[in-house]
PDB file of C-alpha atoms in Angstrom:
ATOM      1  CA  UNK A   1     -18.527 -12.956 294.951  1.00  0.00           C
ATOM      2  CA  UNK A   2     -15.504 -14.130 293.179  1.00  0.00           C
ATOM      3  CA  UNK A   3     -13.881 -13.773 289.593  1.00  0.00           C
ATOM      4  CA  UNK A   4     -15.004 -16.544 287.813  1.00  0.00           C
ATOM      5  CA  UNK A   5     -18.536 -15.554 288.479  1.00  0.00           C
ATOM      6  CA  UNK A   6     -17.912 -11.761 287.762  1.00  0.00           C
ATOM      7  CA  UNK A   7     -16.605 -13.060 284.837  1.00  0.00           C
ATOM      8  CA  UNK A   8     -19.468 -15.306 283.570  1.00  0.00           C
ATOM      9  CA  UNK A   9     -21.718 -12.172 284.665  1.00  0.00           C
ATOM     10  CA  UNK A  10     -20.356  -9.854 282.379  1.00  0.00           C
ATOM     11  CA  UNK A  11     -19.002 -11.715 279.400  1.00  0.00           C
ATOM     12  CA  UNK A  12     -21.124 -12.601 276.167  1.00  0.00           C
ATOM     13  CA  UNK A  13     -20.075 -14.706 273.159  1.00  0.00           C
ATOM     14  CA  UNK A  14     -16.907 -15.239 274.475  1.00  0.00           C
ATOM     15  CA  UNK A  15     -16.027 -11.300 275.035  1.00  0.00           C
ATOM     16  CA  UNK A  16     -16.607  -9.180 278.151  1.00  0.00           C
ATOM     17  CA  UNK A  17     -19.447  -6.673 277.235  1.00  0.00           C
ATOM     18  CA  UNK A  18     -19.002  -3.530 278.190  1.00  0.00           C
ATOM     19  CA  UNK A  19     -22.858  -2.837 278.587  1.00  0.00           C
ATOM     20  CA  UNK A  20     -23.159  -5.552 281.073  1.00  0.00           C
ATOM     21  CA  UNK A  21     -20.255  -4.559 283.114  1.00  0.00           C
ATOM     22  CA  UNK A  22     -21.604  -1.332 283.667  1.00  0.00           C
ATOM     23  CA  UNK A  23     -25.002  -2.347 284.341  1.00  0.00           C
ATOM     24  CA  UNK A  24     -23.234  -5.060 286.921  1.00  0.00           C
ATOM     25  CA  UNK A  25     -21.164  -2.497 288.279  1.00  0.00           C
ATOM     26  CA  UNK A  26     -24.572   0.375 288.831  1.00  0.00           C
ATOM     27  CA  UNK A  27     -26.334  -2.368 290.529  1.00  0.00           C
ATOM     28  CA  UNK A  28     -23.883  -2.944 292.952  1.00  0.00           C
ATOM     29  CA  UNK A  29     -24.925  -1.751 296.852  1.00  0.00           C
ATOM     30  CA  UNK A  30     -22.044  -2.854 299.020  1.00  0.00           C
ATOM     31  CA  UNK A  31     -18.971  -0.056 298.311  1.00  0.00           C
ATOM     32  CA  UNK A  32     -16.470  -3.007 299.083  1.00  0.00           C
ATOM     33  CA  UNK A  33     -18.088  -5.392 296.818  1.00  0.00           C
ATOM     34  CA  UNK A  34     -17.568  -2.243 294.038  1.00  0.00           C
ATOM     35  CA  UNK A  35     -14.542  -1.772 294.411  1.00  0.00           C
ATOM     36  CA  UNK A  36     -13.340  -5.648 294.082  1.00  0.00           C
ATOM     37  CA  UNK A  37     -15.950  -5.615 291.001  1.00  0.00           C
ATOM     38  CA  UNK A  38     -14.300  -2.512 289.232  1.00  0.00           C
ATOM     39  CA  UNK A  39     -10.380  -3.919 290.046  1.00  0.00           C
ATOM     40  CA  UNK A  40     -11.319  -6.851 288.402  1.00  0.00           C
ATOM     41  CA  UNK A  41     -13.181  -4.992 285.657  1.00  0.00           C
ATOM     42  CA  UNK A  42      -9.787  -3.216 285.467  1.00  0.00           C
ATOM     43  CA  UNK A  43      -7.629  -5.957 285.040  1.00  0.00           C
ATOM     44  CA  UNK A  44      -9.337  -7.279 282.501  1.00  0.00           C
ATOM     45  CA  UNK A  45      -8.330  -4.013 280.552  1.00  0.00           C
ATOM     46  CA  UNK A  46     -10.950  -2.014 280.525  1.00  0.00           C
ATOM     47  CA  UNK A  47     -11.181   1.587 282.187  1.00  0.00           C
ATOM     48  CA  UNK A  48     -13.823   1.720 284.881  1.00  0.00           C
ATOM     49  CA  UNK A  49     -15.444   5.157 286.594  1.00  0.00           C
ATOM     50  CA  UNK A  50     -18.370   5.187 289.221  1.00  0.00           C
ATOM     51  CA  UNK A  51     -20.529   8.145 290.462  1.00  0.00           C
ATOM     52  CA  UNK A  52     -23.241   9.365 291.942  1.00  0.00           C
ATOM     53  CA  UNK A  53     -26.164  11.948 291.606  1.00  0.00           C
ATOM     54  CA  UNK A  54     -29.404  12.821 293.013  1.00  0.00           C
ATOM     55  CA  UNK A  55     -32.044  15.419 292.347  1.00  0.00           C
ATOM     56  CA  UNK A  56     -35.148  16.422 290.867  1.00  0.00           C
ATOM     57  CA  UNK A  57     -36.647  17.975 287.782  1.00  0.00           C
ATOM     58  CA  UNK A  58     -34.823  19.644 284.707  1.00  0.00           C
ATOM     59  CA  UNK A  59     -31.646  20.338 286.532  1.00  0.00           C
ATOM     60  CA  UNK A  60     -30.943  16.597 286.689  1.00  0.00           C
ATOM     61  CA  UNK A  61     -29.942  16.148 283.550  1.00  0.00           C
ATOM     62  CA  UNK A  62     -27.963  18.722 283.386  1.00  0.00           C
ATOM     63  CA  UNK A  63     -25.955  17.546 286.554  1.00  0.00           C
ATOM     64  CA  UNK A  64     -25.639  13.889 285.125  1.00  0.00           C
ATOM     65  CA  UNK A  65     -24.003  14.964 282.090  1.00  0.00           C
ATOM     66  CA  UNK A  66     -21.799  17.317 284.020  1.00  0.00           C
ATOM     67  CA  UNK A  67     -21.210  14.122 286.678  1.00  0.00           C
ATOM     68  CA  UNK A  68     -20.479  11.735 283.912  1.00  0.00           C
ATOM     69  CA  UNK A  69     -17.900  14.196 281.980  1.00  0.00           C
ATOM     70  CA  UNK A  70     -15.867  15.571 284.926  1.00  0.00           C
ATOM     71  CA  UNK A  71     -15.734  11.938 286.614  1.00  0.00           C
ATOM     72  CA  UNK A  72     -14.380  10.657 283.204  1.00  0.00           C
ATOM     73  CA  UNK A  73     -12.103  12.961 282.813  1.00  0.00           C
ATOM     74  CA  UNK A  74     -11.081  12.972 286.316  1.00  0.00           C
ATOM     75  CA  UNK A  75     -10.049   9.062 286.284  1.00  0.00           C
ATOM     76  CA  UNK A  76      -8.501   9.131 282.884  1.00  0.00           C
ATOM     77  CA  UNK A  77     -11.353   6.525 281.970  1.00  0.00           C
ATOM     78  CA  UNK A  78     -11.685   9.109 278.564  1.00  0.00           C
ATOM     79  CA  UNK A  79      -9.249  11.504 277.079  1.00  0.00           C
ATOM     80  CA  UNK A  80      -9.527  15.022 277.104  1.00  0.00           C
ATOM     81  CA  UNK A  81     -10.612  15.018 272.992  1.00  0.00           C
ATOM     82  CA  UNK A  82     -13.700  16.244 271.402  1.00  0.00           C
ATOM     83  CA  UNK A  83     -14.938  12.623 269.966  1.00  0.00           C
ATOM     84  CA  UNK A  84     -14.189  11.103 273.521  1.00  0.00           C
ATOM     85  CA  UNK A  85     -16.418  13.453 275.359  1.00  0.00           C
ATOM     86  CA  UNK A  86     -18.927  13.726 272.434  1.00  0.00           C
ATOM     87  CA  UNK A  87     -19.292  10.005 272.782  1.00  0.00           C
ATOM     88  CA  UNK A  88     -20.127   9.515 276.403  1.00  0.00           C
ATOM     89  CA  UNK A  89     -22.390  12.393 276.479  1.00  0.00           C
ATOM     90  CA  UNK A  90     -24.303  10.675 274.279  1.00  0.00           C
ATOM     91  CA  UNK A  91     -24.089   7.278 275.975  1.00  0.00           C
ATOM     92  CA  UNK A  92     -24.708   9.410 279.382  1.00  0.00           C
ATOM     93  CA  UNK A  93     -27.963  10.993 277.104  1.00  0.00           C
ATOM     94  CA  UNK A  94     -29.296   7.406 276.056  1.00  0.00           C
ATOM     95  CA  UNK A  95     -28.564   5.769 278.980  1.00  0.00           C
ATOM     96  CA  UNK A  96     -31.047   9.112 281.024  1.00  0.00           C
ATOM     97  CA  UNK A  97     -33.694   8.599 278.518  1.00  0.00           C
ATOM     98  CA  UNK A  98     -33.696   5.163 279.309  1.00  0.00           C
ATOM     99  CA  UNK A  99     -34.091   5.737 283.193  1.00  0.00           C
ATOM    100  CA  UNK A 100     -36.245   9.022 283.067  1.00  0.00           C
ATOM    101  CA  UNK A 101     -38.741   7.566 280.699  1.00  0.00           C
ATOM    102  CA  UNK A 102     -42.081   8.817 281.744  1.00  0.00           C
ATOM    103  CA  UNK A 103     -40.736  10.153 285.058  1.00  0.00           C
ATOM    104  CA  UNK A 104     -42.325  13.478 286.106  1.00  0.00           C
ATOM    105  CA  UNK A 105     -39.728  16.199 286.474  1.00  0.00           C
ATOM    106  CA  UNK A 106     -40.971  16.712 290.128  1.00  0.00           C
ATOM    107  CA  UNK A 107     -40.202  13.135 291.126  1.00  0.00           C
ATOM    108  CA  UNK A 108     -36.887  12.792 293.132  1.00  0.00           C
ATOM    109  CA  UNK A 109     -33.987  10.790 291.670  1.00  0.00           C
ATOM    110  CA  UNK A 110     -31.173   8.891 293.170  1.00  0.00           C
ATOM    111  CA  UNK A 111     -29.018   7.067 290.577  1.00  0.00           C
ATOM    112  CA  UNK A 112     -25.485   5.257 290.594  1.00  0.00           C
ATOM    113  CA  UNK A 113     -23.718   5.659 287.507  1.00  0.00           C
ATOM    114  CA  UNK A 114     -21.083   3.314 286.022  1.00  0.00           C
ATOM    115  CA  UNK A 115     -18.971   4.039 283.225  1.00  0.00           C
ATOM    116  CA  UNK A 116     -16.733   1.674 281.504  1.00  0.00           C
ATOM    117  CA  UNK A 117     -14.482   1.981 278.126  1.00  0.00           C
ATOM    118  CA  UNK A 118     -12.583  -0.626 275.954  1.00  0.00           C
ATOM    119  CA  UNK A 119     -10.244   0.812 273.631  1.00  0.00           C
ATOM    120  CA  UNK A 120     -13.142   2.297 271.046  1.00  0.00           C
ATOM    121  CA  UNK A 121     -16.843   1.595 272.921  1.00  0.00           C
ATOM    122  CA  UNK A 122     -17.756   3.153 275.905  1.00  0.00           C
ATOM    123  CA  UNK A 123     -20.812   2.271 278.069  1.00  0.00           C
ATOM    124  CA  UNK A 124     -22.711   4.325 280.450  1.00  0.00           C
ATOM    125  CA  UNK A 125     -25.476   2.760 283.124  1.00  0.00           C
ATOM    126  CA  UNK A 126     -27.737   4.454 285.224  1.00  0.00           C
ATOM    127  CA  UNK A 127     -29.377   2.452 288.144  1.00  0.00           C
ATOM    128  CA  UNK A 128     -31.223   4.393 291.831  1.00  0.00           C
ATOM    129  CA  UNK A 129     -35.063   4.916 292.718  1.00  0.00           C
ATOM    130  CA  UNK A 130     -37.174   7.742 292.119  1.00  0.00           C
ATOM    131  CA  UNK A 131     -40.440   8.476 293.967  1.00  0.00           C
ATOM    132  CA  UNK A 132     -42.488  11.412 294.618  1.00  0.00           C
ATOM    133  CA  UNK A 133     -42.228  10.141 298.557  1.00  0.00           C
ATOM    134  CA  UNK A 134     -39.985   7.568 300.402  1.00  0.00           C
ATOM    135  CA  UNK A 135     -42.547   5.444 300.595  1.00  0.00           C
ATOM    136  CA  UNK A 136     -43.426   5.223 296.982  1.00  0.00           C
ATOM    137  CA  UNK A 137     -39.686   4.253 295.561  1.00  0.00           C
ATOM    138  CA  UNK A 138     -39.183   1.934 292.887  1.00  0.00           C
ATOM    139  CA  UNK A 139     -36.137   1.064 290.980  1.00  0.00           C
ATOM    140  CA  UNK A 140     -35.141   2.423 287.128  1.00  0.00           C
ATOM    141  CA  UNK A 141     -32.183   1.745 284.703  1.00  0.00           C
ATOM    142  CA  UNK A 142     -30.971   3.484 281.781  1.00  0.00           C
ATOM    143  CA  UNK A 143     -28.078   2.070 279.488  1.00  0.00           C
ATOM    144  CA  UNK A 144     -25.856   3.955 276.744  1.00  0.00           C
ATOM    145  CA  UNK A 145     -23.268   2.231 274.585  1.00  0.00           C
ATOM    146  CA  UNK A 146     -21.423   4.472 272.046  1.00  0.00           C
ATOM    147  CA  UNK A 147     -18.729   3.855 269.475  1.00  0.00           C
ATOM    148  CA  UNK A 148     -15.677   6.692 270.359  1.00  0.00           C
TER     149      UNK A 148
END
């Protein structure tokens, strides 16, 4: 993987999107490959935060709001003000709906989540498997993208 095709990946009409940089960045499997992804994301100016989170049932949400804040926060990637926060919970809301929709709330989840800003949009993706058993897992993404 190298720049110019990271590049070509996540740009649209000229401009890097910020939707498809996250949703590049959740999909993502080798940590190495990640990293060099979210550097370069980086350098192109944009602030870049990845977690994790797995579960099951109504305390999911919960914990991927609380994920999505604290890691945020955490790496600078949002300031500490009301509208920032307000913003990527909703992104981080929109982007669950989009992953969780008709999931049973007994079904386990495994997601990675990538967040990434410019200076007044901010993006949220959502990409793991749920199943009900091992054997049964299939993929699901969710995508937010918010004006701050």
């Amino acid at each position: 993987m190298n720049k110019e095709f990271i590049k070509e990946t996540i740009t649209k009409d000229g401009k890097v999107d910020i939707g498809k940089a996250a949703v590049f960045i959740s999909m993502i499997e080798s940590k190495n490959r990640e990293l060099f992804v979210k550097t370069y994301i980086e350098e192109l100016g944009l602030r870049v935060v990845i977690t994790e989170v797995a579960g099951s049932g109504g305390d999911l949400k919960k914990k991927i709001i609380n994920s999505c804040v604290g890691a945020a926060l955490n790496i600078d990637v949002i300031d500490k003000e009301a509208h920032h926060v307000h913003g990527l919970i909703h992104a981080a809301q929109e982007a669950g709906r989009g992953l969780m929709l008709d999931m049973p709330l007994d079904a386990n989840l495994h997601i990675k989540i990538a967040i990434v800003r410019s200076e007044h949009w901010i993006a949220v993706s959502m990409y793991g498997n749920s199943a009900y058993h091992i054997l049964s897992n299939h993929s699901r993404l969710g995508l937010g993208y918010v004006n701050i």
